[in-house]
Short mmCIF file of C-alpha atoms and ligand atoms in Angstrom, two decimals:
data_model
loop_
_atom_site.label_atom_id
_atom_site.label_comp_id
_atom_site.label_asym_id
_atom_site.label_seq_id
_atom_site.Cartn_x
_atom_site.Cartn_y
_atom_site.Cartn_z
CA UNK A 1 36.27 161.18 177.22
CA UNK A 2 35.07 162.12 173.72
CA UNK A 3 37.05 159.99 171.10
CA UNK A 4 39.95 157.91 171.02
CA UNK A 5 42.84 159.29 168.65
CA UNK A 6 46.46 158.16 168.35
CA UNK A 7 49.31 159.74 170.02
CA UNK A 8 52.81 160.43 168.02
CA UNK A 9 53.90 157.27 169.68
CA UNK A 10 51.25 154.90 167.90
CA UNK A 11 49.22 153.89 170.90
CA UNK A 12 45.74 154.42 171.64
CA UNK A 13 44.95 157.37 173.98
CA UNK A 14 41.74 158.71 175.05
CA UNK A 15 40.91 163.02 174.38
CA UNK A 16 39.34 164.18 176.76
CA UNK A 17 36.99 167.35 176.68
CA UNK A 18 39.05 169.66 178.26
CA UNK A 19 41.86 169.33 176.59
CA UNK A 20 43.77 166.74 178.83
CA UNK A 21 45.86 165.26 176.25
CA UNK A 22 48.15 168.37 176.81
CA UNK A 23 49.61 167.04 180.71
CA UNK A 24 52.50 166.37 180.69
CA UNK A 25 55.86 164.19 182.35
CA UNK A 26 54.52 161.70 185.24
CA UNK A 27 50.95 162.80 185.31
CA UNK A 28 50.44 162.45 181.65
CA UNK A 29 51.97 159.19 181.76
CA UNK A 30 49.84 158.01 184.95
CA UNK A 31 46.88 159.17 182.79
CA UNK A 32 47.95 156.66 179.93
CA UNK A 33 48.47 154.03 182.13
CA UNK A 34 44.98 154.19 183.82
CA UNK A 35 43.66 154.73 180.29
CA UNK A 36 45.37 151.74 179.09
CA UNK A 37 44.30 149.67 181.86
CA UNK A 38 40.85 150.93 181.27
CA UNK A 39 41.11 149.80 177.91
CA UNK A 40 42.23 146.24 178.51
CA UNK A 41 39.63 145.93 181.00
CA UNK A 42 37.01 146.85 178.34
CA UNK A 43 38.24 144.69 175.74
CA UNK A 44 38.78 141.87 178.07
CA UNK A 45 35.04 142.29 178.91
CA UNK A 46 33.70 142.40 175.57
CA UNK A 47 36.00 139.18 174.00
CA UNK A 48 34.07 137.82 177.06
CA UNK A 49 30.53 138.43 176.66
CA UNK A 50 28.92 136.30 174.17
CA UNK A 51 26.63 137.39 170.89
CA UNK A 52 25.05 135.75 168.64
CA UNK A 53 26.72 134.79 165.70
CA UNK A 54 25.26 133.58 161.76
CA UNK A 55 26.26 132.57 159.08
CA UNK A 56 24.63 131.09 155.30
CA UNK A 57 26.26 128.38 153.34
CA UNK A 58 24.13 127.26 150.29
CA UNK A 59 23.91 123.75 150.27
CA UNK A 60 21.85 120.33 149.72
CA UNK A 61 19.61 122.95 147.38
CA UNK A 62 18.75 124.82 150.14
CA UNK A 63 20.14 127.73 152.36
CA UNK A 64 21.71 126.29 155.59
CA UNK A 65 22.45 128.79 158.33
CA UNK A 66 24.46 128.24 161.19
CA UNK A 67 24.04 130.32 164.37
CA UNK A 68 25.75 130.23 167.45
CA UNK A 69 25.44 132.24 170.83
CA UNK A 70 29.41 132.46 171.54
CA UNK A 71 32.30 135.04 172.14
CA UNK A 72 34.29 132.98 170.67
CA UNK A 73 34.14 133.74 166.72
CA UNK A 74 36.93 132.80 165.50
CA UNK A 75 36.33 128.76 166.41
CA UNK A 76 32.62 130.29 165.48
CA UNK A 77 34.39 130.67 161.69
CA UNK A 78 36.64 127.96 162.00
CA UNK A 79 33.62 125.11 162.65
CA UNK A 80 31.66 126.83 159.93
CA UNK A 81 34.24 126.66 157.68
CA UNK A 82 34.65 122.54 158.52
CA UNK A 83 30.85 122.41 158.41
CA UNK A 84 30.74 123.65 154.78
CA UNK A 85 33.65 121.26 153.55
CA UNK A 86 31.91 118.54 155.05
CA UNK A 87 28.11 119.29 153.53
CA UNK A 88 29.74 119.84 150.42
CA UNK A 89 31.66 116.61 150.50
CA UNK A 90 28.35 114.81 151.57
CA UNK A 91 26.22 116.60 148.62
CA UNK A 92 28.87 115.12 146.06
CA UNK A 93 29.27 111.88 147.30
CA UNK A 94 25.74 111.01 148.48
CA UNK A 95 24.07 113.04 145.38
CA UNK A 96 21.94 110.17 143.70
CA UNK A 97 21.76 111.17 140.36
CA UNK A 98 24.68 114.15 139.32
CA UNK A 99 28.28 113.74 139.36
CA UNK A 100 30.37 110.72 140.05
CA UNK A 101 29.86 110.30 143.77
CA UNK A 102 30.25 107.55 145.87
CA UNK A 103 26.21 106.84 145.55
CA UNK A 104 26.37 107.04 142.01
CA UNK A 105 29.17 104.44 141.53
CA UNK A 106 27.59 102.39 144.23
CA UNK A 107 24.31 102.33 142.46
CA UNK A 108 26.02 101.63 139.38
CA UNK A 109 27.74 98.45 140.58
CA UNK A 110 24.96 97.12 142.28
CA UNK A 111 22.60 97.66 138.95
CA UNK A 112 25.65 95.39 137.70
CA UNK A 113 24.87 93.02 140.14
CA UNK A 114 28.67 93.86 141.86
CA UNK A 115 29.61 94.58 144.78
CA UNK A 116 31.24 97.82 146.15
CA UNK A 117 33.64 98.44 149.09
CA UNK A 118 32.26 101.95 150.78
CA UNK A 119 33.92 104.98 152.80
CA UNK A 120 33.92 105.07 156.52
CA UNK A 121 31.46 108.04 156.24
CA UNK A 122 28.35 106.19 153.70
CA UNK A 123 28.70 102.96 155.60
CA UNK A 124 26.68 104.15 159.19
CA UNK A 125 24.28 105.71 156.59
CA UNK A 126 23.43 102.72 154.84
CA UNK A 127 23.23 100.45 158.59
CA UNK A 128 20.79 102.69 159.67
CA UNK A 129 19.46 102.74 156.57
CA UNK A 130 18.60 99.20 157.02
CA UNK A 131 17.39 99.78 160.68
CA UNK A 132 14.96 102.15 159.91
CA UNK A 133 13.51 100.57 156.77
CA UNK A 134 12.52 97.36 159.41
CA UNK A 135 11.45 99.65 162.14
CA UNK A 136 9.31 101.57 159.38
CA UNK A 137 7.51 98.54 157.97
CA UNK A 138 8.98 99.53 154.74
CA UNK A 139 7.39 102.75 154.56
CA UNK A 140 10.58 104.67 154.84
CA UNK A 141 12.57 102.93 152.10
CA UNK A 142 15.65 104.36 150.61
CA UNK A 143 15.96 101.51 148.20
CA UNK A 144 13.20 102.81 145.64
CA UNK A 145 15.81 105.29 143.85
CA UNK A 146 14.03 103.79 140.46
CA UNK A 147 10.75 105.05 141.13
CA UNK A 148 11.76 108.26 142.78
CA UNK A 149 13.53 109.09 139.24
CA UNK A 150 10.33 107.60 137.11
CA UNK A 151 8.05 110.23 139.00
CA UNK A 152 10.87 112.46 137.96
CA UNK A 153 12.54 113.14 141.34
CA UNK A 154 15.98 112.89 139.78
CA UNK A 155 15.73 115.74 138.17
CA UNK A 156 16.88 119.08 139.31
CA UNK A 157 13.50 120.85 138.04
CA UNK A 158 10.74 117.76 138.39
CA UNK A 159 8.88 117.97 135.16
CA UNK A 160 4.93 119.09 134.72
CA UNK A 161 4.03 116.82 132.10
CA UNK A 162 1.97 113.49 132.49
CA UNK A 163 2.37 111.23 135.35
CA UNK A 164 4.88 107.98 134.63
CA UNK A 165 3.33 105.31 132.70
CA UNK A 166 1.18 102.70 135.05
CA UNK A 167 2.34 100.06 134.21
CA UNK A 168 5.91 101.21 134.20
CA UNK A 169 4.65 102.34 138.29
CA UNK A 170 3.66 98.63 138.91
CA UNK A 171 6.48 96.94 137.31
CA UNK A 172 9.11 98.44 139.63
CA UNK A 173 6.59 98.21 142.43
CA UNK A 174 6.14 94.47 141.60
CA UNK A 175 10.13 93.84 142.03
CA UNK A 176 9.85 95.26 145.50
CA UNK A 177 13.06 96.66 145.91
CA UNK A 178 13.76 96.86 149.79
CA UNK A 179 16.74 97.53 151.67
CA UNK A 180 16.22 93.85 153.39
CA UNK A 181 17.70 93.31 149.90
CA UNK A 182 20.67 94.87 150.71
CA UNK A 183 23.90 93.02 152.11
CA UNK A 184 26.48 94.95 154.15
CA UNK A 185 29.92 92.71 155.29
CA UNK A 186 32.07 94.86 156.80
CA UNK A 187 32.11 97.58 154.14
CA UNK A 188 31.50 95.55 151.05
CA UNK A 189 27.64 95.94 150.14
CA UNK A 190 25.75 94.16 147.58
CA UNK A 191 22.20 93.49 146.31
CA UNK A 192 20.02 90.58 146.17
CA UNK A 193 17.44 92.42 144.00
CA UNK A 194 18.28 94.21 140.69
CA UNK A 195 16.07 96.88 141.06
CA UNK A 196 17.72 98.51 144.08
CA UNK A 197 18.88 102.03 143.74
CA UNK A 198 19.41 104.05 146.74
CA UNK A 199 18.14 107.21 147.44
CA UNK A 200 19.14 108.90 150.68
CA UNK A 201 16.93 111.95 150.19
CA UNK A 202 15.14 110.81 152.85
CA UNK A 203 17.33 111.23 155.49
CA UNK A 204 20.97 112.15 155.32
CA UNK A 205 19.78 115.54 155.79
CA UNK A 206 19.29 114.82 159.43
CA UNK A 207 22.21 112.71 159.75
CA UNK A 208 24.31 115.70 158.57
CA UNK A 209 22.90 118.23 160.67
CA UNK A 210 23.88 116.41 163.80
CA UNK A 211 27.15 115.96 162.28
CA UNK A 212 27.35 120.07 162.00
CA UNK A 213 26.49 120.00 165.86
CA UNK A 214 29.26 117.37 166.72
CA UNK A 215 31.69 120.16 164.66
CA UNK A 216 30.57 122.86 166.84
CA UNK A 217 31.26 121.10 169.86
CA UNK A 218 34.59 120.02 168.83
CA UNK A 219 35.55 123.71 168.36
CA UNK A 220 33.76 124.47 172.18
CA UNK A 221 30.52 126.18 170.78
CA UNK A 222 27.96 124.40 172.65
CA UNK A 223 25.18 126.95 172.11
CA UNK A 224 24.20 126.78 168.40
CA UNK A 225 21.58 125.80 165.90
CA UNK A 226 21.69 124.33 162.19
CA UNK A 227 19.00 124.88 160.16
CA UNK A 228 18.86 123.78 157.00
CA UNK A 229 15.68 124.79 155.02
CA UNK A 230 13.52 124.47 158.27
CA UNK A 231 15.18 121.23 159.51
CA UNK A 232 16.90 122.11 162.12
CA UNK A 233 19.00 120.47 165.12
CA UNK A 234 20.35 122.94 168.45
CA UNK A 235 22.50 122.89 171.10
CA UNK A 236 22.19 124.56 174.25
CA UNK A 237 20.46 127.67 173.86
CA UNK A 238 21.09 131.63 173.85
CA UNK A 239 21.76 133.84 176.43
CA UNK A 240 19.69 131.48 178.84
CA UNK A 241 16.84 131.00 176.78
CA UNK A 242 16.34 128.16 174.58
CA UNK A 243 15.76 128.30 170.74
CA UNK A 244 12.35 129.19 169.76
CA UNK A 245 11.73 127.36 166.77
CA UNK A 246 8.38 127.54 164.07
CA UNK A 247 6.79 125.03 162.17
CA UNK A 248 6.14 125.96 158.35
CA UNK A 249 2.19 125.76 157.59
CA UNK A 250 1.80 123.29 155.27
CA UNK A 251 -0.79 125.04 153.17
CA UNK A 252 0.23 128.70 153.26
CA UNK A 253 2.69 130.78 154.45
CA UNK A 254 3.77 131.41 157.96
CA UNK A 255 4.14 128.97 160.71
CA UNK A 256 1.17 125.95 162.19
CA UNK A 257 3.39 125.73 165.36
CA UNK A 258 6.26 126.67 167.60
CA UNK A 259 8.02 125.30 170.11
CA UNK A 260 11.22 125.43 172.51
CA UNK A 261 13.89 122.87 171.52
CA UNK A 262 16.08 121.47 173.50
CA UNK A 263 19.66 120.77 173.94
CA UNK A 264 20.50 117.87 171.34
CA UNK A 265 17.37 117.90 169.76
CA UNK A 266 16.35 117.89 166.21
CA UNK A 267 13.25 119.12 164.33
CA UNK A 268 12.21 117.64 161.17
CA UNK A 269 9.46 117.70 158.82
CA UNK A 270 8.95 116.53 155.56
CA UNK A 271 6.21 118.21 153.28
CA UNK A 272 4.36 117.59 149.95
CA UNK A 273 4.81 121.27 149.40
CA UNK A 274 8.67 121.00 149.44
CA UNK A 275 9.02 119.06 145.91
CA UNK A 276 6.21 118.38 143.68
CA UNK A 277 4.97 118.18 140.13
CA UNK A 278 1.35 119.09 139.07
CA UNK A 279 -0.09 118.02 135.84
CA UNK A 280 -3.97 118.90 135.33
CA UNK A 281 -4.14 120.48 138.75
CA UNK A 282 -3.16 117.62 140.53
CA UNK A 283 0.12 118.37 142.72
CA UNK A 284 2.42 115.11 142.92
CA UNK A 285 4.60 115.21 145.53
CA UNK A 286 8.30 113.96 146.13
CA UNK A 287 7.88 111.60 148.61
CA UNK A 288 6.48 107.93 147.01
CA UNK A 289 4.72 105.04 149.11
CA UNK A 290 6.74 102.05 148.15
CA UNK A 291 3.29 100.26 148.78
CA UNK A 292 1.19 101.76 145.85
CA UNK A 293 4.43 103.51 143.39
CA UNK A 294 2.31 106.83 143.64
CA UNK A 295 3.06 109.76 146.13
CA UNK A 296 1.41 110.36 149.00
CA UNK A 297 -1.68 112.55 148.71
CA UNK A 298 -3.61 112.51 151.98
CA UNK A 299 -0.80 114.09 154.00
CA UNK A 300 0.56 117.70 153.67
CA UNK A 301 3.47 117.50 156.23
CA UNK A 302 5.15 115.48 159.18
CA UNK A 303 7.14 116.66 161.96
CA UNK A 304 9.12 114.56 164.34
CA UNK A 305 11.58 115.62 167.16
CA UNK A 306 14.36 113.35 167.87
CA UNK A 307 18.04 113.86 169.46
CA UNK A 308 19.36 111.44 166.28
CA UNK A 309 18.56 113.56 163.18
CA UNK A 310 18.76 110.61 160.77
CA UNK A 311 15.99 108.90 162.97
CA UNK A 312 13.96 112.15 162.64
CA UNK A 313 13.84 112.88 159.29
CA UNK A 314 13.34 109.08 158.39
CA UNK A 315 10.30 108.88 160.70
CA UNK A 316 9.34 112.02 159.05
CA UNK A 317 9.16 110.37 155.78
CA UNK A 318 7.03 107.24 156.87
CA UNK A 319 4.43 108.77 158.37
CA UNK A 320 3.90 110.88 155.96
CA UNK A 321 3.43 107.61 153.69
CA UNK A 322 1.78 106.29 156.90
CA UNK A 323 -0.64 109.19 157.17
CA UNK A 324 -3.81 108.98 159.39
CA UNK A 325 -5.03 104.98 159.93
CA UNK A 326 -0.99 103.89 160.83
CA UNK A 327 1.05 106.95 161.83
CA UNK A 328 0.72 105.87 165.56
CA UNK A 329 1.93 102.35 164.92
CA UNK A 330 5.01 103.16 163.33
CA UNK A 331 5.92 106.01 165.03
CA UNK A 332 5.69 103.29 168.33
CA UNK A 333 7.90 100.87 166.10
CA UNK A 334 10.57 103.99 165.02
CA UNK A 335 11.00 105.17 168.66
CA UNK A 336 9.34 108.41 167.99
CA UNK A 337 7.24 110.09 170.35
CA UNK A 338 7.12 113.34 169.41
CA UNK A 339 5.06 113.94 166.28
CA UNK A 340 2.93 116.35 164.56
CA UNK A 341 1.02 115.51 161.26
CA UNK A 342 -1.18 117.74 159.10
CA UNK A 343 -3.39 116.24 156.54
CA UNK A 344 -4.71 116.96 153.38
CA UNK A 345 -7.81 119.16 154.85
CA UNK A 346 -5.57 121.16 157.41
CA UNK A 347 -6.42 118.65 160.29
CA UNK A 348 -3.54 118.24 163.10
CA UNK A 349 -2.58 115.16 164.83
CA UNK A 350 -0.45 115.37 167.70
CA UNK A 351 1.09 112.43 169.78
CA UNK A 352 0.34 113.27 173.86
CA UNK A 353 4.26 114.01 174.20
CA UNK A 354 3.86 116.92 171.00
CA UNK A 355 0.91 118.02 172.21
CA UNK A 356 1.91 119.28 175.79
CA UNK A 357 5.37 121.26 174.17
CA UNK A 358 3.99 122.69 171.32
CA UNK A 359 2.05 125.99 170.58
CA UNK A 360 -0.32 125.81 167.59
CA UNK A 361 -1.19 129.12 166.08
CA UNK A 362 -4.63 129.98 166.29
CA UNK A 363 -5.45 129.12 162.35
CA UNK A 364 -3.69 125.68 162.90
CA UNK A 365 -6.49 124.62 165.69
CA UNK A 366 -5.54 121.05 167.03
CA UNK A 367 -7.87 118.15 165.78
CA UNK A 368 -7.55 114.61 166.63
CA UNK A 369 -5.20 113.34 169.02
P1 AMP B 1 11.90 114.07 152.98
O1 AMP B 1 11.75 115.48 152.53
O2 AMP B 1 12.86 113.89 154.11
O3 AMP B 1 10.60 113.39 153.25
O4 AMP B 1 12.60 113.25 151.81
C1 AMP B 1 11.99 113.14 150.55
C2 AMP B 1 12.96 112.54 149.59
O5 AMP B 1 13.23 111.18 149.98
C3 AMP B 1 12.43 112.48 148.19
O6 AMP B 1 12.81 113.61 147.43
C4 AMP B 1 13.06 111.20 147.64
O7 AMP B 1 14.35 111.46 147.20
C5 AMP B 1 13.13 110.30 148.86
N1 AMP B 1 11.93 109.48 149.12
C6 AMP B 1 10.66 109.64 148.62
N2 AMP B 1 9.82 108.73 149.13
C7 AMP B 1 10.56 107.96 149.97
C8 AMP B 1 10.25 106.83 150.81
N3 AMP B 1 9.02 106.34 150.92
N4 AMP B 1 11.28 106.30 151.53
C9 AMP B 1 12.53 106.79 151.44
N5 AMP B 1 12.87 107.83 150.66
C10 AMP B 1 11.90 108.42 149.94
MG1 MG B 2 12.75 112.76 155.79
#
């Protein structure tokens, strides 16, 4: 069989090299049958056998791919499809500074000193919001919105000019906003301190990218990953091998580490290369210490693996405020036991359970514990 042509009768029929499209009566029609058969076998084999699928979205400010090892692409498309409506929905309403989203008019009422009544989908957000704040010590703290916008984080290109005012720095750190401040009855929240303004930057991101897992399960694809930017949470795995992730190096390009993940799992890291501002040749990065008002300088990035991608990228965030003397503490407090850290001077700190699953690259040299 050479190529596959169409007959005067619109099917599919096969040509074969000598010519023996030209039988004729029962034979020829034998022939079609097998060939047809044949056909239908082949098909049914390759709708079976599953590939690996990808797609891009562009959202969050950052290029999200979705991959999937399935046969099944059209729910492949259709759970894409749901997982960029529902990104794009969260980006609106959970944006803290553009638009008139749902954290925008939340902040606005509490800076009133009202009270708002929230959607079924910010409300878990904001509980384990809460949760995490007390597990963190207050290091992860999505109630500092105000200083996160004085250092210029509430813009869409963070300005290079001269750090914020000091004093302005210790008058918002002085009114300690805190999400212990923040009241939740049923869905009606409101704020005991005036200086509240919530920021989720810190970890909605992993709460959405298990969400994008729970939409590929609904539509049966159990074998995926979601990476958004380098955060990342999997299912399954592909083709019997699990998903062979990389760590970005902090201080250069290409990776510090790699590992397997594992079904349910999610991989986060938070980095001062990520979002900064640099003024004199000092680099200012995005993510503050509600302690001091001034971001955190002595570490470059933190990478936690959970299975609850809020918890992750949260965790990520406070030790990354915690750096080197407390990391260990609260990453016993936040449940996390699965961290790598990389200061300021390239050193690595891994906890015992990161250490045995991980591969370091040979410039990323393990130091520490
Ligand atoms: P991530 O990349 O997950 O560490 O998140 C950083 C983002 O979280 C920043 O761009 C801020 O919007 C916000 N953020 C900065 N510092 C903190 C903090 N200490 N606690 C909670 N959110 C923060
Ligand atoms: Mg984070």
């Amino acid at each position: 069989m050479v190529a596959v042509d169409d007959d005067d009768s619109g099917h599919s029929i096969a040509i074969w090299p000598d010519g023996g499209y030209w039988m004729r009566g029962v034979r020829k029609g034998r022939i079609r049958l097998g060939v047809c058969l044949f056909a239908c076998v082949l098909l049914a084999a390759c709708e079976r056998s599953p590939r690996m699928y990808e797609r891009s979205l562009y959202v969050f400010g950052t290029l999200v791919s979705v991959s999937a090892w399935t046969s099944d692409e059209a729910a492949f498309d259709r759970a894409v499809d749901q997982i960029d409506r529902r990104f794009q929905s969260m980006h609106r309403d959970w944006h803290a500074w553009r638009g008139n989203g749902e954290l925008v008019r939340l902040n606005q009422a509490l800076a009133a000193g009202e009270s708002m009544r929230v959607s079924d989908f910010l409300l878990p957000l904001l509980i384990q919001g809460k949760a995490l704040y007390d597990a963190s010590d207050g290091l992860f703290n999505p109630a500092i919105g105000r200083l996160i916008a004085l250092w210029g984080f509430h813009d869409d290109e963070p300005s290079g000019g001269l750090p914020p005012d000091p004093g302005a720095i210790a008058k918002l750190v002085d009114a300690a906003p805190g999400m212990d401040d923040v009241s939740i009855e049923g869905h009606r929240i409101r704020a005991t301190n005036p200086w509240i303004a919530l920021d989720l930057g810190a970890y909605a991101k992993g709460h959405a990218l298990n969400v994008a897992i729970r939409i590929l399960h609904e539509l049966g694809i159990d074998n995926a990953i979601v990476n958004a930017g380098g955060d990342l949470c999997v299912s399954g795995g592909h083709g019997g091998r699990p998903w062979h992730i990389g760590v970005r190096h902090p201080q250069g390009e290409g990776v510090i580490a790699s590992l397997d993940a594992r079904d349910g799992e999610c991989v986060l890291t938070s980095g001062n290369y990520e979002r900064y501002r640099e003024y004199a040749g000092v680099r200012y990065a995005h993510i503050i210490d509600p302690r001091s008002g001034y971001p955190v300088a002595h570490i470059a990035s933190a990478t936690v693996i959970a299975r609850n991608g809020a918890l992750a990228d949260a965790a990520a965030t406070a030790l990354s405020v915690a750096g080197a003397p407390l990391w260990q503490r609260i990453a016993g407090r936040m449940g996390v036991d699965e961290v790598m850290l990389v200061d300021g001077d390239g050193r690595v700190y891994l906890t015992p359970a990161m250490k045995r699953r991980i591969d370091l690259t040979p410039t990323g040299g393990a130091r520490g514990k």
